[in-house]
Short mmCIF file of C-alpha atoms in Angstrom, two decimals:
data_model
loop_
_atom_site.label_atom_id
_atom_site.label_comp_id
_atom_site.label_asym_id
_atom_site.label_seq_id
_atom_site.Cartn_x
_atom_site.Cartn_y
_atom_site.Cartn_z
CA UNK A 1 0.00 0.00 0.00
CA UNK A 2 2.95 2.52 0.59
CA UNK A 3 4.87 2.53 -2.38
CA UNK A 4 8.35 3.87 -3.19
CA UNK A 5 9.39 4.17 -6.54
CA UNK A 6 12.02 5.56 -9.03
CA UNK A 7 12.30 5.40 -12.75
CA UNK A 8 15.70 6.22 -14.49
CA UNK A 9 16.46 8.61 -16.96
CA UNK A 10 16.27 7.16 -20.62
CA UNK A 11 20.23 6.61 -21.32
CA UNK A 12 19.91 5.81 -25.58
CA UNK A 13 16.31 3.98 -25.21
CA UNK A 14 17.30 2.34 -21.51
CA UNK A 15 15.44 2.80 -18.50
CA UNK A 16 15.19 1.06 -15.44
CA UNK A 17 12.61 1.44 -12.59
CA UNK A 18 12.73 0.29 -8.66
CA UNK A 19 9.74 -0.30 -6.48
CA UNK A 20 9.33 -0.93 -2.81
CA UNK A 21 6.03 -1.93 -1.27
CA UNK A 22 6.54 -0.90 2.30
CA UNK A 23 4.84 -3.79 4.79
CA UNK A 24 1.92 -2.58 6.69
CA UNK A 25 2.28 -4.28 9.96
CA UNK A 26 5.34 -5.74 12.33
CA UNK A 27 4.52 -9.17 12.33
CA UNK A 28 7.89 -11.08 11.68
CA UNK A 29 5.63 -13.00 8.63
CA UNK A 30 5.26 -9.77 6.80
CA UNK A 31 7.57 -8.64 4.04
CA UNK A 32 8.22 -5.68 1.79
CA UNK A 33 7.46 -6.27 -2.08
CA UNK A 34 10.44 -5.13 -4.17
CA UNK A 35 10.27 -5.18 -7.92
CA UNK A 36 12.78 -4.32 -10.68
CA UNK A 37 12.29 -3.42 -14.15
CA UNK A 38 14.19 -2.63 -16.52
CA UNK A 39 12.83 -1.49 -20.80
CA UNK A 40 14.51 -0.56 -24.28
CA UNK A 41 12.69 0.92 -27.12
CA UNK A 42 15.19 1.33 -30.48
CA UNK A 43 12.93 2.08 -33.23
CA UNK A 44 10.31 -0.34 -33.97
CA UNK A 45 11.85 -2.92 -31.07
CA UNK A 46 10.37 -2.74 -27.28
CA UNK A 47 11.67 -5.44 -24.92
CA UNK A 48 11.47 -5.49 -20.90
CA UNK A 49 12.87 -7.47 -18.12
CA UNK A 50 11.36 -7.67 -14.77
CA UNK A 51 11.99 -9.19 -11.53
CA UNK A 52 8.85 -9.45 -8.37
CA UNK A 53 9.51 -10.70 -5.13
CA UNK A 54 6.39 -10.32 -2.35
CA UNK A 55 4.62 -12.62 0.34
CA UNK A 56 2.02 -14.60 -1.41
CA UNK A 57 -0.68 -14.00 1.33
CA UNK A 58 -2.30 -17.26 -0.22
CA UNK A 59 -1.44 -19.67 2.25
CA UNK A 60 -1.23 -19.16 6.04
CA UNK A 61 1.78 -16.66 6.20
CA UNK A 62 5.08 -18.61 7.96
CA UNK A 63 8.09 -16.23 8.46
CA UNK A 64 9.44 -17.52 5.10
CA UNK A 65 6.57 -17.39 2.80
CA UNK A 66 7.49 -15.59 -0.57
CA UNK A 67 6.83 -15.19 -4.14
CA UNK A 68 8.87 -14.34 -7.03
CA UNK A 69 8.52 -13.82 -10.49
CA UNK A 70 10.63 -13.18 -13.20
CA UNK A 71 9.38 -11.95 -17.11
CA UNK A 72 10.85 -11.17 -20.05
CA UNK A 73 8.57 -9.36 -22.72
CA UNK A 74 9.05 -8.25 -26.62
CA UNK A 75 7.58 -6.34 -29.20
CA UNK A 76 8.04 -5.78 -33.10
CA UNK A 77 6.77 -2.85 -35.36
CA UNK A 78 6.84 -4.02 -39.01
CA UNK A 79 5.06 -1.48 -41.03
CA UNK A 80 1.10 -2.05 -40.77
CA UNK A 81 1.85 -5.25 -38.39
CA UNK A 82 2.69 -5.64 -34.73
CA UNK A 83 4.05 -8.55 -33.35
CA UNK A 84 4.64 -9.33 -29.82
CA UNK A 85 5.94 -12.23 -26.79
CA UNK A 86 6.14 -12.50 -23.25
CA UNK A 87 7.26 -15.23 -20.84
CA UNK A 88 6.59 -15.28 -16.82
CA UNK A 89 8.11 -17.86 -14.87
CA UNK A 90 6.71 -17.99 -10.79
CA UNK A 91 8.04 -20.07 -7.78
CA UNK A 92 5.86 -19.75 -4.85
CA UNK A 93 7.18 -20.59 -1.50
CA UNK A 94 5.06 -21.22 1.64
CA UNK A 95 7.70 -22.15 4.31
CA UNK A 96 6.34 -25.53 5.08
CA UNK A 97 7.90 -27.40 2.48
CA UNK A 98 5.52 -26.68 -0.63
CA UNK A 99 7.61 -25.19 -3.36
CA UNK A 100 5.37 -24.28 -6.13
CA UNK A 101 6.06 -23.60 -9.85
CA UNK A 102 4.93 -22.22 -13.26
CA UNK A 103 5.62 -21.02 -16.64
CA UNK A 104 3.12 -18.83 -19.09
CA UNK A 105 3.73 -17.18 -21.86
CA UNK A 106 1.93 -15.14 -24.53
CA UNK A 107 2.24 -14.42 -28.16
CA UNK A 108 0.26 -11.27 -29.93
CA UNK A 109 -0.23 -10.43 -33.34
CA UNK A 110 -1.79 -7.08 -34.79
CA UNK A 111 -2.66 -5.58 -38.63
CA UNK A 112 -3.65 -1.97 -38.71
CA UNK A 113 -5.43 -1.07 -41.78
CA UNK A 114 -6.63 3.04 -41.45
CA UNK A 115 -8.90 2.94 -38.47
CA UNK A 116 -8.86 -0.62 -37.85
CA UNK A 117 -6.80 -2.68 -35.80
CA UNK A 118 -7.25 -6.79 -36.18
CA UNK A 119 -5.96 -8.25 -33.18
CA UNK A 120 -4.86 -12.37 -32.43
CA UNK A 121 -3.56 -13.74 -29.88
CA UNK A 122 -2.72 -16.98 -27.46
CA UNK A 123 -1.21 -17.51 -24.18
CA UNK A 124 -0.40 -20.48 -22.26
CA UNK A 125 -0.35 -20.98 -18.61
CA UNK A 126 1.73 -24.38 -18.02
CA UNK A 127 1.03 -26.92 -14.86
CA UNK A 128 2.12 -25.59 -11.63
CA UNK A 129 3.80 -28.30 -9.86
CA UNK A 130 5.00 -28.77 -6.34
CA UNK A 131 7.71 -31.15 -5.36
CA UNK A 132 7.29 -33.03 -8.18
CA UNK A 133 3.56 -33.42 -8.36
CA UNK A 134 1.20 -31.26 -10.16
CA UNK A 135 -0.66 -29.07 -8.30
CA UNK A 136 -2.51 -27.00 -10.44
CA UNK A 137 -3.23 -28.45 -14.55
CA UNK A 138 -2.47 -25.89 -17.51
CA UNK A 139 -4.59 -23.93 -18.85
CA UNK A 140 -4.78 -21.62 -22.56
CA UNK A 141 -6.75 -18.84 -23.69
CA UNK A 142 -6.70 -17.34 -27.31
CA UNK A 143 -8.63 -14.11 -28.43
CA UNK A 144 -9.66 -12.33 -31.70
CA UNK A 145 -10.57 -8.56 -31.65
CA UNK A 146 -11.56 -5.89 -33.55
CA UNK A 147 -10.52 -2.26 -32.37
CA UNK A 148 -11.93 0.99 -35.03
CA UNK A 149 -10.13 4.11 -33.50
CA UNK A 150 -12.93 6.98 -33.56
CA UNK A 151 -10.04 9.33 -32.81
CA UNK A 152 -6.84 9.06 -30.78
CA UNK A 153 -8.44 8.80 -27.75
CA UNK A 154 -11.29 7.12 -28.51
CA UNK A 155 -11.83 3.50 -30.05
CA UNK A 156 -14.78 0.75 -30.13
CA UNK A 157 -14.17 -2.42 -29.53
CA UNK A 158 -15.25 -6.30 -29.99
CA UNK A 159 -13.46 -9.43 -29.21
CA UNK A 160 -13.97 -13.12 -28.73
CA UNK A 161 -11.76 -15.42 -26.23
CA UNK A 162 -11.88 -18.76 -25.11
CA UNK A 163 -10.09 -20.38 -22.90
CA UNK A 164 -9.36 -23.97 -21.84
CA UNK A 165 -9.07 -25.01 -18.53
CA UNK A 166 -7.63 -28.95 -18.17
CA UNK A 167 -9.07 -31.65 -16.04
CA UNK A 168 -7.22 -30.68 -13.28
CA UNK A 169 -7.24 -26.87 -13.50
CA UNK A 170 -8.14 -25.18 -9.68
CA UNK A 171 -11.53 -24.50 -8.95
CA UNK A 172 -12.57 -22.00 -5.76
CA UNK A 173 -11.07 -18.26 -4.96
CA UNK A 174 -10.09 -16.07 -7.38
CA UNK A 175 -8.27 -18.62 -9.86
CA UNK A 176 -10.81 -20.31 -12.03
CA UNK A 177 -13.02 -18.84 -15.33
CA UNK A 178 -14.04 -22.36 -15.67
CA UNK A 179 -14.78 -25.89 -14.27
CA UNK A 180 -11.69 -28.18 -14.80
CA UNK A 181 -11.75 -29.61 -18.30
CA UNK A 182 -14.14 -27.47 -19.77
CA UNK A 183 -13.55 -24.54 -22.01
CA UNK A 184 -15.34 -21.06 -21.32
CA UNK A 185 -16.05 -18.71 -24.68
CA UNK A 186 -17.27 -15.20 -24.02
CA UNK A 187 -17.87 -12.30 -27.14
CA UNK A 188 -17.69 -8.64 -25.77
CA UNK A 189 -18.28 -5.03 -27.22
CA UNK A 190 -17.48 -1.26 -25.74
CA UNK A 191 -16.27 1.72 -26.35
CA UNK A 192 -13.22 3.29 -24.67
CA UNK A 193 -11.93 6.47 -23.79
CA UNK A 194 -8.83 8.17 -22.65
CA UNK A 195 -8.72 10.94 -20.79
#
């Protein structure tokens, strides 16, 4: 909730930015959040780096429960198309012995044509495992959207997604768009605004 932050100067298309999440209480289970991030942009290449570590708060908080995450993200300007990537790798820790892990990554593709933008893309969320067992079954989403800028601050919007949770996907809290093993569709439309 108390946040510290600083963001470098851009050094030839560098920058680098350091959070601290300041802990709210002085229980000996509570820890700061720190995260690191660093960007380039050279022309028509973005990439990023980044580096989270915080307390998960999802299990019963042991002096030594902590999260990290580590992501690496890219993106390509070609003319009329936009291509993009990112990859997240987590580790959960919960101090009594339950060392969890995952890897997800995304891949985005765009074509601008005037006022249109046709967007794709898919993403993956691989099987969390913990100490050799899986924990929590992969899951993947892909979407196709339709953006029609009204100006530059102003666009509608449609898209479809679906994704596809696998038999042994979580179900309960604030993890799950769908029972295990099912797959879960949804069409939306909007208009949005930047002010």
């Amino acid at each position: 909730r108390n946040a510290i932050a600083y963001t470098s100067p851009n050094i030839s298309g560098f920058t680098g930015e350091v959070q601290v999440g300041l802990k709210e209480t002085a229980a000996a289970n509570t820890k700061n959040t720190l995260v690191l991030a660093g960007n380039y942009v050279g022309g028509p290449l973005h990439l990023g780096a980044t580096y989270v570590a915080a307390p998960t708060g999802a299990f019963a908080p042991p002096a030594n429960d902590k999260a990290t995450e580590y992501g690496l993200r890219a993106l390509y300007e070609m003319g009329p198309f936009t291509v993009g990537a990112y990859y997240v790798n987590n580790k959960f820790e919960d101090g009594l012995g339950n060392n969890l892990k995952r890897n997800a990554y995304r891949l985005s593709g765009m074509y601008t044509m005037g006022a249109s933008e046709f967007h794709v893309n898919f993403g993956a969320a691989g099987a969390m495992k913990g100490n050799g067992a899986t924990v929590v079954d992969k899951a993947n989403q892909f979407t196709l959207g339709y953006n029609y800028n009204l100006s530059k601050r102003t666009k509608v919007y449609g898209f479809y997604t679906q994704v596809n949770n696998k038999g042994d996907a979580v179900t309960g809290g604030d993890y799950y768009v769908s029972t295990p093993g099912t797959k879960f569709s949804s069409f939306a439309a909007g208009v949005r605004h930047n002010f």
